[in-house]
Coordinates of C-alpha atoms and ligand atoms in Angstrom, one line a residue:
X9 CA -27.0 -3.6 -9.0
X10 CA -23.7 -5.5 -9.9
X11 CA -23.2 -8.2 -6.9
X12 CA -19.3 -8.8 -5.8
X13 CA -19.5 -12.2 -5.2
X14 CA -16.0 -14.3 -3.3
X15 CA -14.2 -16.1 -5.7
X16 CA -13.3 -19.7 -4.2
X17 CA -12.1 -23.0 -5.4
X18 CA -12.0 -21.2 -9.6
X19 CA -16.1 -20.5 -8.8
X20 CA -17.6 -17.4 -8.1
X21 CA -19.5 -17.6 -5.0
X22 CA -22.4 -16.0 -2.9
X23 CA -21.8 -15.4 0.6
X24 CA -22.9 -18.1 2.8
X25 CA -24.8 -16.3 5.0
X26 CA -26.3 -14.2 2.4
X27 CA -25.7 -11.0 3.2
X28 CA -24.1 -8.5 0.7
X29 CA -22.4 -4.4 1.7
X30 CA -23.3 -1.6 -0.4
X31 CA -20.1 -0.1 -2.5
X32 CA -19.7 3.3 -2.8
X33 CA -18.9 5.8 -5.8
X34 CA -17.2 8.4 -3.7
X35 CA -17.3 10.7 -6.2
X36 CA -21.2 10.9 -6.1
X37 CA -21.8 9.3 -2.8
X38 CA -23.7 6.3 -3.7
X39 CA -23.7 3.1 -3.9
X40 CA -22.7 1.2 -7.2
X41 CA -22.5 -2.2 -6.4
X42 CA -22.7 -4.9 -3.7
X43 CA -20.2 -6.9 -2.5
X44 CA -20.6 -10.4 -0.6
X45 CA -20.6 -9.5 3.5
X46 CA -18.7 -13.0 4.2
X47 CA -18.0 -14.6 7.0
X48 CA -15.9 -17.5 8.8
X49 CA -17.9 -20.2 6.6
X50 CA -16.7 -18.9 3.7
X51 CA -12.9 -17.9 5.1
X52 CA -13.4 -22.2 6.1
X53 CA -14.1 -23.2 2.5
X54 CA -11.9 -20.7 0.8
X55 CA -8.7 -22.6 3.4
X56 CA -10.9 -26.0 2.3
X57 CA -9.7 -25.0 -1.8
X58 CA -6.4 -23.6 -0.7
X59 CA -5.3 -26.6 1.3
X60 CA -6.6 -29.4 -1.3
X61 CA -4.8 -27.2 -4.1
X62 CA -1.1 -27.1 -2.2
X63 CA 0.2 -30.4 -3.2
X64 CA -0.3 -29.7 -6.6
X65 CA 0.8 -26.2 -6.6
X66 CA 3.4 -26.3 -4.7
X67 CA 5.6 -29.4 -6.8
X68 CA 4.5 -27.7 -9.8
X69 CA 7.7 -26.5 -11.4
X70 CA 8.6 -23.5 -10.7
X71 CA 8.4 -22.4 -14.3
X72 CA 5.4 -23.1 -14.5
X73 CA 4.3 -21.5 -11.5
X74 CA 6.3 -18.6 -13.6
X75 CA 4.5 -19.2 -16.7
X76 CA 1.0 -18.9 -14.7
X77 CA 1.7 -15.5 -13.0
X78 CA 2.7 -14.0 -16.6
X79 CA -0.3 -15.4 -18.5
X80 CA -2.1 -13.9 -15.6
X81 CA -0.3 -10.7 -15.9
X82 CA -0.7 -10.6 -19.8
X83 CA -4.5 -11.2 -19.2
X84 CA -5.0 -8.1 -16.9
X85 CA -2.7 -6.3 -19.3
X86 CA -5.2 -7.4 -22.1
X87 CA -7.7 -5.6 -19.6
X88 CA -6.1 -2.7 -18.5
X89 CA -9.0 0.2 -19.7
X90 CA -11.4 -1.9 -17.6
X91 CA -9.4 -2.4 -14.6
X92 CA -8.3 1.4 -14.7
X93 CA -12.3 2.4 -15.0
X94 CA -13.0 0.0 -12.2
X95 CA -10.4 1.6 -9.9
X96 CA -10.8 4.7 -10.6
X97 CA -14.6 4.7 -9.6
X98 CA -14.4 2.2 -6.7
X99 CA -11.5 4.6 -5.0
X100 CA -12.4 7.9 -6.4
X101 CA -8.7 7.9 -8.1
X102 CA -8.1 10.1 -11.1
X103 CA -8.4 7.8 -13.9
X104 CA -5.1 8.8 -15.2
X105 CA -3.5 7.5 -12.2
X106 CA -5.5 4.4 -12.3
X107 CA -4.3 3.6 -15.9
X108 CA -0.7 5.2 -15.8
X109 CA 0.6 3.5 -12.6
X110 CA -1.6 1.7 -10.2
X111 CA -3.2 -1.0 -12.8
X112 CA 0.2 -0.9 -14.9
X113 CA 2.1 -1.7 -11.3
X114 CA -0.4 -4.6 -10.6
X115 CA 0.9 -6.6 -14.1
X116 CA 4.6 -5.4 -13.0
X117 CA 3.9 -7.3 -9.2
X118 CA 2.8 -10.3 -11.4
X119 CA 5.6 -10.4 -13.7
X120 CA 8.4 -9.3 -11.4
X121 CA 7.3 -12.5 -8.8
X122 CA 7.3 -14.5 -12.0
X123 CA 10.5 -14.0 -12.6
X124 CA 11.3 -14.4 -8.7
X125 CA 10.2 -17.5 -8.7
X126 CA 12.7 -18.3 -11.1
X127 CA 15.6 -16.7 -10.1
X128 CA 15.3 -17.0 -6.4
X129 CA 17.6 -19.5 -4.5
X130 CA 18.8 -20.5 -1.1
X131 CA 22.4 -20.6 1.0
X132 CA 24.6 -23.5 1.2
X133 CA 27.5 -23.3 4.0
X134 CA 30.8 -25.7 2.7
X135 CA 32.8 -25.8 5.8
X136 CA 35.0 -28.1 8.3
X137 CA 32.2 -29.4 9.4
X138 CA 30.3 -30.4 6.3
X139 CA 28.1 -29.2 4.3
X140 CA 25.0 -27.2 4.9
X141 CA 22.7 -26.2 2.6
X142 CA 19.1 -24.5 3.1
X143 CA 15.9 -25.6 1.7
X144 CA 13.3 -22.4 1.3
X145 CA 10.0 -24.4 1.3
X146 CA 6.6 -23.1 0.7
X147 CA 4.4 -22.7 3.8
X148 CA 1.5 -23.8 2.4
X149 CA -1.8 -22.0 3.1
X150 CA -1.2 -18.2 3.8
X151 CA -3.1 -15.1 4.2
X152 CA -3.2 -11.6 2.7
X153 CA -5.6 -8.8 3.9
X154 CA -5.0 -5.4 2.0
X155 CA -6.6 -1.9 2.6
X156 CA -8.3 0.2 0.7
X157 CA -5.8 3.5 -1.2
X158 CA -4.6 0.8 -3.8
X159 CA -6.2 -1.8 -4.3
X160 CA -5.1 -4.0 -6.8
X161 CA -1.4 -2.9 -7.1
X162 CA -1.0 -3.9 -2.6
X163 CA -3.3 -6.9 -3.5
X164 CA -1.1 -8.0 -6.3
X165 CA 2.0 -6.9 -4.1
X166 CA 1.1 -9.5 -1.6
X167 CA -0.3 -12.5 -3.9
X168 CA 2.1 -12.7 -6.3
X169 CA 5.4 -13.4 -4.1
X170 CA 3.4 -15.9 -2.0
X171 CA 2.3 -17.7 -5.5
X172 CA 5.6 -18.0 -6.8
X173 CA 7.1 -19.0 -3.6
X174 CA 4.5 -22.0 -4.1
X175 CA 2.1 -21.3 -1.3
X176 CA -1.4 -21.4 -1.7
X177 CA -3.6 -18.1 -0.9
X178 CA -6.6 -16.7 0.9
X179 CA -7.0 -13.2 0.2
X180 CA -9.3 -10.4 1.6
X181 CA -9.5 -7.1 -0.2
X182 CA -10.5 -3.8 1.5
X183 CA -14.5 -4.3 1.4
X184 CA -14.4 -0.5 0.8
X185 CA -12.8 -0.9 -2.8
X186 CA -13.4 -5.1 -3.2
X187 CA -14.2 -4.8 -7.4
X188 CA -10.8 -5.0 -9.5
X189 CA -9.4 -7.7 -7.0
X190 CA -12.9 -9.4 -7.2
X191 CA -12.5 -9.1 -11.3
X192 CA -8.7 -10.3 -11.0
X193 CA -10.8 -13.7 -9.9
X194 CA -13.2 -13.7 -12.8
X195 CA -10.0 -13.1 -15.0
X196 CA -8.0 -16.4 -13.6
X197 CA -10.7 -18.6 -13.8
X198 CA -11.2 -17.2 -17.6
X199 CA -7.1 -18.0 -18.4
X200 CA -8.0 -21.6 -16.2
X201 CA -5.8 -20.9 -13.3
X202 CA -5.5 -23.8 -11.3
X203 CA -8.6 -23.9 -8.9
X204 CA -7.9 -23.6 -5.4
X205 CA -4.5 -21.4 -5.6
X206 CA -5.9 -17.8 -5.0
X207 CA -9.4 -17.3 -2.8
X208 CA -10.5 -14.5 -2.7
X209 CA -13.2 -13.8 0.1
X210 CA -14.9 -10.3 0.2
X211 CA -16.2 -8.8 3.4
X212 CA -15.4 -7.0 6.6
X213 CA -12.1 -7.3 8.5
X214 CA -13.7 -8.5 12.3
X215 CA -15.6 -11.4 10.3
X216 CA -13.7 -12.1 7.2
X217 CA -10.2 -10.6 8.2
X218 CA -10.4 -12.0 11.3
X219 CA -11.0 -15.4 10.3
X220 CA -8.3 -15.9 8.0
X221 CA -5.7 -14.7 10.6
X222 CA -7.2 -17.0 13.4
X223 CA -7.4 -20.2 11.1
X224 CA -5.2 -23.0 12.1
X225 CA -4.4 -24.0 8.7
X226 CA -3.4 -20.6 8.1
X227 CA 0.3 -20.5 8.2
X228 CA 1.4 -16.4 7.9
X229 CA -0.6 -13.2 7.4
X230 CA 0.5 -10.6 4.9
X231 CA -1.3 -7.5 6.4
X232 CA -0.9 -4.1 5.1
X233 CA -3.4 -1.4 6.5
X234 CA -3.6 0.8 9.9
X235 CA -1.9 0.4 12.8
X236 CA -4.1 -0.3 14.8
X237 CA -5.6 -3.3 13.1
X238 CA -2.0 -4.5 12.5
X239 CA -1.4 -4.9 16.3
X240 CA -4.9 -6.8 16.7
X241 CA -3.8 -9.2 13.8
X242 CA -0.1 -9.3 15.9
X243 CA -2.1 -10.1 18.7
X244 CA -4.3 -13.0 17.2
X245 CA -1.1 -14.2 15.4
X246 CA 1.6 -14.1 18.3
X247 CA -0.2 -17.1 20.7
X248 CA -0.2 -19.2 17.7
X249 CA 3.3 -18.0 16.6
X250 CA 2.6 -17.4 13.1
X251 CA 4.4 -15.6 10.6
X252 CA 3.2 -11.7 10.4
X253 CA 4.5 -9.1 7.8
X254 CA 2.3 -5.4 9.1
X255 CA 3.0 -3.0 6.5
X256 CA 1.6 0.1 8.5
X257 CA 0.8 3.5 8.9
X258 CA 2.8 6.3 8.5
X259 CA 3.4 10.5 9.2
X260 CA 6.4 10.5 6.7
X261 CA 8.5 14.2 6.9
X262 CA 9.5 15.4 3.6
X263 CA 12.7 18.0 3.9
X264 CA 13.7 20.6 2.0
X265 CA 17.2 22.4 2.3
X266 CA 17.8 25.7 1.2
X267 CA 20.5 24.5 -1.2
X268 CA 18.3 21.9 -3.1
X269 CA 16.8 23.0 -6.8
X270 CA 13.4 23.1 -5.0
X271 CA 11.5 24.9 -7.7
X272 CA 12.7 22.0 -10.1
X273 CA 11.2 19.5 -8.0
X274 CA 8.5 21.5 -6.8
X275 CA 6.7 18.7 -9.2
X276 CA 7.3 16.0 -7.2
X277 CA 7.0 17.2 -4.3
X278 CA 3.8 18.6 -4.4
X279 CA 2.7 15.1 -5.9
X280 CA 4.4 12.9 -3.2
X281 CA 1.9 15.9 -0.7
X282 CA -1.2 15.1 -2.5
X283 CA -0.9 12.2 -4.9
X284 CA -4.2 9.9 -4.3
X285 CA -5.5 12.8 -2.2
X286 CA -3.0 12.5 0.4
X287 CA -4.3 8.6 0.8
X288 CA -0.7 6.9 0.2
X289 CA 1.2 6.0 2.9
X290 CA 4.2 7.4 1.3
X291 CA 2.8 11.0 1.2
X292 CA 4.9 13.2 2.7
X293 CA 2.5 15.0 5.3
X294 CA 4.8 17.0 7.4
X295 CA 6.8 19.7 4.8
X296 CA 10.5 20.6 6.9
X297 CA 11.8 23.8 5.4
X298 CA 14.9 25.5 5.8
X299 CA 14.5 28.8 7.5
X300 CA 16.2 30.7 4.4
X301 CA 14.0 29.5 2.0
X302 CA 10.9 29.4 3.7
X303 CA 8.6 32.2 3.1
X304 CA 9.7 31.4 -0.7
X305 CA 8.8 27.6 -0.9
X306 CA 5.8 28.4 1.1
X307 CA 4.0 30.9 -1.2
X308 CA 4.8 28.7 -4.1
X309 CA 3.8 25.8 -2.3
X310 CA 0.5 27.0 -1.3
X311 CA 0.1 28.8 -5.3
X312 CA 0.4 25.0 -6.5
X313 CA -1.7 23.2 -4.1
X314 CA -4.4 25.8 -4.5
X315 CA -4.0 25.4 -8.5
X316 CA -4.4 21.5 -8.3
X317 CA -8.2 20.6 -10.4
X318 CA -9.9 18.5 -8.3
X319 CA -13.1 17.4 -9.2
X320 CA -14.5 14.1 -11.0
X321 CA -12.0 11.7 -11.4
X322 CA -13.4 10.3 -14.5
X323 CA -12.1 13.6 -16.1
X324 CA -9.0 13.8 -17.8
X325 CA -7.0 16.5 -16.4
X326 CA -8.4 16.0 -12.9
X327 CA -5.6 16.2 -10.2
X328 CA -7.7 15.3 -7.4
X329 CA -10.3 12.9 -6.6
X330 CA -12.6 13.0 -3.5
X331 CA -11.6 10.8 -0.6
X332 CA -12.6 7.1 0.0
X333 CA -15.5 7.2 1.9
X334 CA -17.8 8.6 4.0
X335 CA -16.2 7.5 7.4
X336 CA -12.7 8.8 6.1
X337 CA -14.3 12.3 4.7
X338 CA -15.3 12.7 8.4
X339 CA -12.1 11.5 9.5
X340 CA -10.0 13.8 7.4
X341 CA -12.7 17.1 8.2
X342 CA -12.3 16.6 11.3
X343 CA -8.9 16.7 11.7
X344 CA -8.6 19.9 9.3
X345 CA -11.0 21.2 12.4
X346 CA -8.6 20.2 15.0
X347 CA -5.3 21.6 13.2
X348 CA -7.2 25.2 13.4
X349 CA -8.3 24.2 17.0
X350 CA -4.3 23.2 17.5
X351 CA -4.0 27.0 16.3
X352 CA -2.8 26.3 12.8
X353 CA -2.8 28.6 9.6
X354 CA -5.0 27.2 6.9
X355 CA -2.7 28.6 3.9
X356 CA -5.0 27.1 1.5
X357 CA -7.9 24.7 1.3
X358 CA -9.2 23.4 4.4
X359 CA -12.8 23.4 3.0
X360 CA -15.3 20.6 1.5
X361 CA -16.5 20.9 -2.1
X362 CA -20.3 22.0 -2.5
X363 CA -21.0 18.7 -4.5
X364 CA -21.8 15.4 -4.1
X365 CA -19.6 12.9 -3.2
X366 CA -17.0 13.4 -0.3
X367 CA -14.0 15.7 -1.9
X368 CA -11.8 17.9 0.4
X369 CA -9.7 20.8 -1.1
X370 CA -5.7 20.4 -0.7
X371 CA -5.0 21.6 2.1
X372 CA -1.6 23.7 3.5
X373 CA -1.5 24.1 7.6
X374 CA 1.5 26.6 9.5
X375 CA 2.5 27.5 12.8
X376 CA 2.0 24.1 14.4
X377 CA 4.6 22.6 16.6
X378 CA 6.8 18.9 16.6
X379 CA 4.4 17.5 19.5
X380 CA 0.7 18.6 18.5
X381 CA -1.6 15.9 17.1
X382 CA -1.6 17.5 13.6
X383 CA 2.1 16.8 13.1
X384 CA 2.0 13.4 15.3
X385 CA -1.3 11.4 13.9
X386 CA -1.7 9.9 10.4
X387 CA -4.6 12.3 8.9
X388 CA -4.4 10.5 5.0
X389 CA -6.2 13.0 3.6
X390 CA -5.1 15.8 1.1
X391 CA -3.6 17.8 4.5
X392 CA -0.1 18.6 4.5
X393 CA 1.9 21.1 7.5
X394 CA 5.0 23.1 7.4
X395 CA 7.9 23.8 9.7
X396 CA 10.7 25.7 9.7
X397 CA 14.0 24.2 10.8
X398 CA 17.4 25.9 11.0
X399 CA 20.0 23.8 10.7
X400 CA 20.8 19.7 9.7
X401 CA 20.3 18.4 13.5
X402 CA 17.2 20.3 14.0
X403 CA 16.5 18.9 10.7
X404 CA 16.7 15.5 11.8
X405 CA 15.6 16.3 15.6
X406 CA 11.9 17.5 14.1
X407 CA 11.7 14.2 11.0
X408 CA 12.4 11.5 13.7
X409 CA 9.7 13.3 15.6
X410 CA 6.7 11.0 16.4
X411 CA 5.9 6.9 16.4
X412 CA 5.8 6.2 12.7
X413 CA 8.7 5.4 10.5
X414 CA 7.8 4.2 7.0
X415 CA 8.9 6.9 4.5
X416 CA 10.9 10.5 4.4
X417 CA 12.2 12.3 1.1
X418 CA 15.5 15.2 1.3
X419 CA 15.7 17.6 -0.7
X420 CA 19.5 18.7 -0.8
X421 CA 22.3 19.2 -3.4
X422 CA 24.6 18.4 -0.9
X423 CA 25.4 14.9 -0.6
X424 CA 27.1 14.2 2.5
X425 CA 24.2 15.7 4.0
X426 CA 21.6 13.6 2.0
X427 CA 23.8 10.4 3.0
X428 CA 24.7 11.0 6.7
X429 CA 20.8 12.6 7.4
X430 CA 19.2 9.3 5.8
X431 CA 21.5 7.0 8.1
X432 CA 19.8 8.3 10.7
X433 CA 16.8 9.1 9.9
X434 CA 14.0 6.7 11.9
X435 CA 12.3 5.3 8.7
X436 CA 12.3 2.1 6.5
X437 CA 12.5 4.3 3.3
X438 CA 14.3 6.9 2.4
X439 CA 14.7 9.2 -0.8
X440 CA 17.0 11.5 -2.2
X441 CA 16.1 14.2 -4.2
X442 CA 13.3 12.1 -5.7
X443 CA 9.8 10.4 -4.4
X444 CA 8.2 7.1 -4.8
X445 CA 11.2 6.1 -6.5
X446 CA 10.2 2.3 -6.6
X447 CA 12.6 -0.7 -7.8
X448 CA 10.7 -3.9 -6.8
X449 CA 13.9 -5.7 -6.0
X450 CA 14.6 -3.2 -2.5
X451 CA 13.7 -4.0 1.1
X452 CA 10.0 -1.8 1.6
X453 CA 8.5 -1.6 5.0
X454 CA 8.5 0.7 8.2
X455 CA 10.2 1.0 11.8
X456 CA 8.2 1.6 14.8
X457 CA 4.3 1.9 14.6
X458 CA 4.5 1.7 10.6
X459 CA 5.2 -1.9 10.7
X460 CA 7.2 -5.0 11.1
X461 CA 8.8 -7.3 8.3
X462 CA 9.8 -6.5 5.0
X463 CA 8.5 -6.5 1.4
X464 CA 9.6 -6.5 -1.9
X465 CA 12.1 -8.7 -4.3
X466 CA 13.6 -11.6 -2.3
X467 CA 12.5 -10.0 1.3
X468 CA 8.7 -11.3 0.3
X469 CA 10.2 -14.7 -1.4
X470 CA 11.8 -14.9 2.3
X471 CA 8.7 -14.4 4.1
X472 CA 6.7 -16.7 2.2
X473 CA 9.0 -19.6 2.2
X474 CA 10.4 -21.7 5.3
X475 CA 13.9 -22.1 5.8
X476 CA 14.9 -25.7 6.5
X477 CA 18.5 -26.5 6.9
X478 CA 20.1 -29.7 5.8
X479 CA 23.5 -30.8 7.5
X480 CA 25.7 -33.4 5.6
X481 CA 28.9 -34.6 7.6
X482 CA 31.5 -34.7 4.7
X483 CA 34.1 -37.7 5.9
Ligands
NAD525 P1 -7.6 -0.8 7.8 O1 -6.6 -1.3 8.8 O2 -8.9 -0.3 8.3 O3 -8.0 -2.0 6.8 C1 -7.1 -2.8 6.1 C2 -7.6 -4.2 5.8 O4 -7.7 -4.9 7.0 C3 -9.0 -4.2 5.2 O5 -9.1 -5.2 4.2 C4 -9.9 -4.4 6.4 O6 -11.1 -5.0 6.0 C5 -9.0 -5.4 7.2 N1 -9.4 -5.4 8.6 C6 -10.0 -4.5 9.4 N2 -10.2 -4.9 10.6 C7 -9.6 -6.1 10.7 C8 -9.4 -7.1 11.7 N3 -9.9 -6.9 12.9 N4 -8.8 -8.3 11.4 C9 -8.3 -8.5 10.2 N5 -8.5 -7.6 9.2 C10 -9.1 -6.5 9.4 O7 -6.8 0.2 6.9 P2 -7.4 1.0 5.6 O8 -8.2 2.1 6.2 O9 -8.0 0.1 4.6 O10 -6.1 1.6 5.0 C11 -5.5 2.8 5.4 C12 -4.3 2.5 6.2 O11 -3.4 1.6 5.6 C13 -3.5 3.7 6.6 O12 -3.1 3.7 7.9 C14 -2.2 3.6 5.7 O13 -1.1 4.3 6.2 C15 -2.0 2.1 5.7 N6 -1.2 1.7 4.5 C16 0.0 1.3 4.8 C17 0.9 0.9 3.7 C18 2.3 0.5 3.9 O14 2.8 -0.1 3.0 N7 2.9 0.7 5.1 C19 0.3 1.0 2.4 C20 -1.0 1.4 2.2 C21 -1.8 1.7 3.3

């Protein structure tokens, strides 16, 4: 069986303790390959690499820190049926998806922090009483643990900014989905990428995870994955006051006015309700519909989430792959079993697929309240709920509902309403008329339980960098 082996100091690497986890096929249930089960040794020699590669690295021009992220990026390009096959089997996404967006996105990460690390600059303050300006200096070693719904394109998200910003990387991919990152290190040390830059150490989060946030020489954690974890990493991280970006969870409402061209974008939103299964953390999982419209939008909504092909993602015209694993098929069953305990409607769905491998149908839930744990608790599954509202404060009143804040989408033609409702909306990200409507250069992150910090375009050059200010008395 194919071994996942770390990828430290430009050599592949066993685990030091010799242990390897099985990696499953969720679309058959088994496992496929092996990835190393690591552990503090090897978080200690992958920080070893990083910190003996910084001085290097970091005075390296930052051209040519530029010039390595895009020969990077035009060697997974090169690669990009491989990756998508990878991905597609180690998440149970639609290959479509794998090879239309999420592998693309991973070379756009690489190529749009090239260019950051080109174009970005820092403040200067001329005033009475001199001059300031700000230096924006690498940190040095840093951290970035990512989860398991996208893996390369949030792994590439988080390495790329702290690469051009000149820092030097440990980073831990989801152990659930550990083999296009773990082929993103065979690929660098295939182009020669200077040793030591990017680490990449495989295994679970309490041993591997863990150790890279606790490590003194560690100097900020990029963490994007569930809440809970997030606040364990704050709480490791806050006593030794490092730097923490928690790119969270989320319950994100998506809401539909009567007056919007629904059945246009009845597309889109049934994608930004099921894309990935329902396992981004933009899905829009609570469905707010305007009284006036809402017999209509639910029939058709239901019609097209029962319509959606789910099956082996391998297949072309597959919609729907299964979920991730085991644990999160169980996860996401049992809370389909709790929404009909709540005394929800299944519309649609709401039932496993006689096969092997751990698919749920898309599923369509009514007639459960604000407050219930349906509407309140991140399922991430292909498990969506509607509400009726009746007018724009009710609107608002039932989206700012709940602890999470990361995403919502409106669905209106009329625009004082779209601007005024997103104003107040409680989320980090908001949409008009559109979903997942990504420009790399925009502030992305979540209020409340769905995170803290800011990704994206100069926000992530910011995080990555210290500001030092330098003070010049001008006589
Ligand atoms: P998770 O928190 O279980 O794991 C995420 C990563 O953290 C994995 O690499 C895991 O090994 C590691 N980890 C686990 N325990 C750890 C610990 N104690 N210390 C350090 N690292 C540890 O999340 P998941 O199940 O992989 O991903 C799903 C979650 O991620 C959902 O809640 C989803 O909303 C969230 N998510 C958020 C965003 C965002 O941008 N806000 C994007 C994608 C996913």
């Amino acid at each position: 069986m194919q071994q996942l082996p770390h990828w430290i100091d430009g050599k592949a690497r066993a685990p030091a303790n010799g242990r390897w986890l099985d990696v499953f096929d969720p679309a058959a249930g088994k496992p496929f390959a092996q990835v190393a089960d690591g552990d503090a040794s090897d978080v200690q020699a992958a920080v070893a690499a990083a910190q003996a590669a910084f001085p290097a690295w970091s005075k390296l021009p930052n051209t040519e820190r530029a010039r390595w992220l895009e020969k990077l990026a035009d060697a997974l390009e090169a690669r990009l049926e491989d990756f998508a096959h990878a991905e597609s089997r180690d998440g149970g996404k639609p290959l479509k998806l794998a090879r239309e967006m999420e592998i693309p996105r991973a070379v756009s990460n690489l190529r749009f922090f090239a260019h950051a690390a080109t174009q970005f600059a820092s403040e200067s303050h001329h005033g009475q009483a001199g001059l300031n300006y700000t230096l924006r200096q690498p940190l040095g070693v840093v951290g970035t643990i990512s989860p398991w719904n996208l893996p390369l394109y949030l792994f590439t998200w988080k390495i790329a900014p702290a690469l051009a910003a000149g820092n030097t990387v440990v980073a831990k991919p989801s152990e659930v989905t550990p083999q296009t990152a773990t082929m993103l290190g065979e690929l660098m040390a295939g182009i020669g990428f200077p040793k030591g830059v990017l680490n990449i150490v495989n295994g679970l989060g309490p041993s591997v995870g863990e150790a890279i946030v606790s490590h003194p020489a560690v100097k900020a954690i990029s963490f994007t994955g569930s809440t809970a974890v997030g606040k364990r990493i704050a709480g490791i991280a806050a006593p030794m006051l490092k730097k923490v970006s928690l790119e969270l969870g989320g319950k994100n409402a998506t809401l539909v006015f009567a007056d919007s061209d629904w059945r246009d974008h009845l597309d889109t939103i049934v994608r930004s309700a099921f894309q990935n299964s329902g396992q981004i953390c933009l899905c829009g999982s609570r469905i707010l519909v305007e009284r006036g419209i809402y017999s209509q939008f639910r029939d058709a909504l239901v019609q097209r989430a029962s319509a959606l092909r789910v099956g082996d993602p391998i297949d072309s015209d597959v919609q729907l792959g299964p979920l991730v694993s085991q644990a999160h098929f169980d996860k996401v069953v049992a809370a389909i079993a709790r929404a009909r305990d709540e005394g929800g409607q299944i519309l649609c769905g709401g039932k496993i697929l006689e096969r092997p491998g751990w698919f749920v149908e898309p599923t369509v839930v009514e007639g459960l309240g604000p407050d219930c744990a349906t509407n309140r608790d991140e399922i991430f599954g292909p498990v969506v709920t509607l509400q009726p509202f009746d007018n724009d404060d009710q609107a608002l009143s039932l989206a700012n509902t709940g602890d999470y804040g990361l995403a919502t989408s409106i669905w209106t033609r009329d625009l004082n309403r779209a601007h005024r409702i997103g104003a107040e909306i409680h989320a980090g990200i908001v949409w008009i008329n559109s979903w997942l409507m990504r420009d790399l250069r925009t502030p992305f992150g979540g209020m409340g339980q769905s995170g803290l910090g800011r990704e994206g375009g100069a926000e992530a050059m910011r995080f990555f960098t210290e500001p030092k200010n330098i003070g010049i008395a001008l006589s």
